[in-house]
JSON list of C-alpha atoms in Angstrom, two decimals:
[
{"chain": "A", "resi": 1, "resn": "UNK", "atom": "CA", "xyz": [15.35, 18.41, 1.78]},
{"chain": "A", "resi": 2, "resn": "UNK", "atom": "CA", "xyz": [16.62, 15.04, 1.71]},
{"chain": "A", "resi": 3, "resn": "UNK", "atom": "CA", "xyz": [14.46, 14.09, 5.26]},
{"chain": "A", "resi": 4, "resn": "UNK", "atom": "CA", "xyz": [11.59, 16.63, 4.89]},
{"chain": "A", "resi": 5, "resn": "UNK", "atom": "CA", "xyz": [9.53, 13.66, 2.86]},
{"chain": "A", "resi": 6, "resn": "UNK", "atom": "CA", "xyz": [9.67, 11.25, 5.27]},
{"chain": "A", "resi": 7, "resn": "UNK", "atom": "CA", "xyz": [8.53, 13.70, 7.71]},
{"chain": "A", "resi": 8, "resn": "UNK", "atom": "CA", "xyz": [5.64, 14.71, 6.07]},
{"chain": "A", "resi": 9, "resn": "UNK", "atom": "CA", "xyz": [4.87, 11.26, 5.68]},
{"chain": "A", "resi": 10, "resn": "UNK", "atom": "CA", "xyz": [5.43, 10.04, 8.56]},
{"chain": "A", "resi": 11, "resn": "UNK", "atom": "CA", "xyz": [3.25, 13.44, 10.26]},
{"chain": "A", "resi": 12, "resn": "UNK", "atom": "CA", "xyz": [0.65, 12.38, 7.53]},
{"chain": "A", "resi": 13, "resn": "UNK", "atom": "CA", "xyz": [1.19, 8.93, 9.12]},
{"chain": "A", "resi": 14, "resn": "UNK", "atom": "CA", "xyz": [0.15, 9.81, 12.76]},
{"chain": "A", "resi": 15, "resn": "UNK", "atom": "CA", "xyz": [-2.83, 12.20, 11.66]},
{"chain": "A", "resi": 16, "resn": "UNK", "atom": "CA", "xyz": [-4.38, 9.25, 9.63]},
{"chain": "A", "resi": 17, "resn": "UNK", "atom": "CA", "xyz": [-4.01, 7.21, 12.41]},
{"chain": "A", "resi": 18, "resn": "UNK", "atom": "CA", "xyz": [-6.04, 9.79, 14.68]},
{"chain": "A", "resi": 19, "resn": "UNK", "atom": "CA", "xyz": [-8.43, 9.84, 11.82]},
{"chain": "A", "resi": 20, "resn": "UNK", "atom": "CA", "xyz": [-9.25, 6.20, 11.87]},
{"chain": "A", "resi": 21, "resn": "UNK", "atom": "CA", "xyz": [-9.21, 5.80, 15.22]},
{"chain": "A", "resi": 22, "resn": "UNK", "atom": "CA", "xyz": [-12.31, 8.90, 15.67]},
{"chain": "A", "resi": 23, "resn": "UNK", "atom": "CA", "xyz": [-13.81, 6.93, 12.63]},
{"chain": "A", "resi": 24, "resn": "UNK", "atom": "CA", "xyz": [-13.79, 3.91, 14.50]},
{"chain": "A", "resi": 25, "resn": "UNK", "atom": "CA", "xyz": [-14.79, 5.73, 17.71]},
{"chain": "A", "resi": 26, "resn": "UNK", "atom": "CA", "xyz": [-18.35, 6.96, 15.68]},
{"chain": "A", "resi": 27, "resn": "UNK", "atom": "CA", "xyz": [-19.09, 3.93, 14.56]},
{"chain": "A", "resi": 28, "resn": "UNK", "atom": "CA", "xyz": [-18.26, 4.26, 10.70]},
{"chain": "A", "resi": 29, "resn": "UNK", "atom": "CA", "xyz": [-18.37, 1.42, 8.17]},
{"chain": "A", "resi": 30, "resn": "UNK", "atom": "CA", "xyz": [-16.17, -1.13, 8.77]},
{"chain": "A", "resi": 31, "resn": "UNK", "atom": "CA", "xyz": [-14.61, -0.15, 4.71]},
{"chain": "A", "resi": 32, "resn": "UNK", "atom": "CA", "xyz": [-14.08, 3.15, 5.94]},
{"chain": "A", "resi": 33, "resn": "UNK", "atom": "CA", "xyz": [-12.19, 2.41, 8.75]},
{"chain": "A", "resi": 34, "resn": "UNK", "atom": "CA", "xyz": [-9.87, 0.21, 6.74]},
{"chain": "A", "resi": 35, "resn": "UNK", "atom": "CA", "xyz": [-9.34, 1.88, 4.31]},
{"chain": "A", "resi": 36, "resn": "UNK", "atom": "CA", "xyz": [-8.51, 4.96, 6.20]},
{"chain": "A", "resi": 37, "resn": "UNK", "atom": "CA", "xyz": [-5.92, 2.16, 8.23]},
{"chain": "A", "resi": 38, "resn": "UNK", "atom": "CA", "xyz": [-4.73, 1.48, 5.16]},
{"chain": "A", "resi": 39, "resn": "UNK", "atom": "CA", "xyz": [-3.95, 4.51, 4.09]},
{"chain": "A", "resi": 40, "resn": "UNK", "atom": "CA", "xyz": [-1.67, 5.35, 7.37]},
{"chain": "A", "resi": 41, "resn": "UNK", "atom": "CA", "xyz": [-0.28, 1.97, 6.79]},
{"chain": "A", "resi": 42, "resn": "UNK", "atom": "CA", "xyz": [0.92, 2.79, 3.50]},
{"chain": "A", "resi": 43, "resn": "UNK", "atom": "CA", "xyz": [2.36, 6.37, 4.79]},
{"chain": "A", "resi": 44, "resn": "UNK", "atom": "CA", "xyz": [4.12, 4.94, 7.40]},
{"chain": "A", "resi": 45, "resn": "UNK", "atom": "CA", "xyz": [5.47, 2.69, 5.84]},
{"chain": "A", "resi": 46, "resn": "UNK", "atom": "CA", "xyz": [6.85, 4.86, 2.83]},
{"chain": "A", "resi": 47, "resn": "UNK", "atom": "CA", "xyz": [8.07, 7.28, 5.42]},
{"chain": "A", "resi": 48, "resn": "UNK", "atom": "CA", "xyz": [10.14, 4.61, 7.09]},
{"chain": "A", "resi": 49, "resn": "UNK", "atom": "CA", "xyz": [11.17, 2.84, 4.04]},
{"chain": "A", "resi": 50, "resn": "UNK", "atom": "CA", "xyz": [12.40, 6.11, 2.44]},
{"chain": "A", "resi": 51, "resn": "UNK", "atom": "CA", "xyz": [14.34, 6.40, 5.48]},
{"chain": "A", "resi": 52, "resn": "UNK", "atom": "CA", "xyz": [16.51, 3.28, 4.97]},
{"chain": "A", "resi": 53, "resn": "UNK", "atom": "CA", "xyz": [19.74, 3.64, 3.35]},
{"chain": "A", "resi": 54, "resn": "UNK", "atom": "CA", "xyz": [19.96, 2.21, -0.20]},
{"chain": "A", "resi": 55, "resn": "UNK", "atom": "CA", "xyz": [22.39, 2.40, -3.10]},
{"chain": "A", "resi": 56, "resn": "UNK", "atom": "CA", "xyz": [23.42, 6.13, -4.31]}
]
């Protein structure tokens, strides 16, 4: 279980990503589209970050 959260995150990560770019694509609000980059920004890097090897 230890590396299914960071794949889910990661997953999350990538769909986001497709999400913002369609958003961008139909000409959404210019918030929207950030904050929908920001959002896969923040999953990615969580899922990468969780990744790294730290005390324990």
């Amino acid at each position: 279980m230890g590396r299914l959260l960071p794949t889910l995150l990661l997953i999350l990560a990538g769909v986001l990503v497709g999400g913002t770019w369609s958003l961008f694509r139909q000409g959404a609000s210019r918030a929207t589209v950030v904050t929908a980059g920001l959002l896969a920004a923040l999953a990615a890097a969580g899922g990468v970050l969780w990744l790294l090897p730290g005390e324990g």
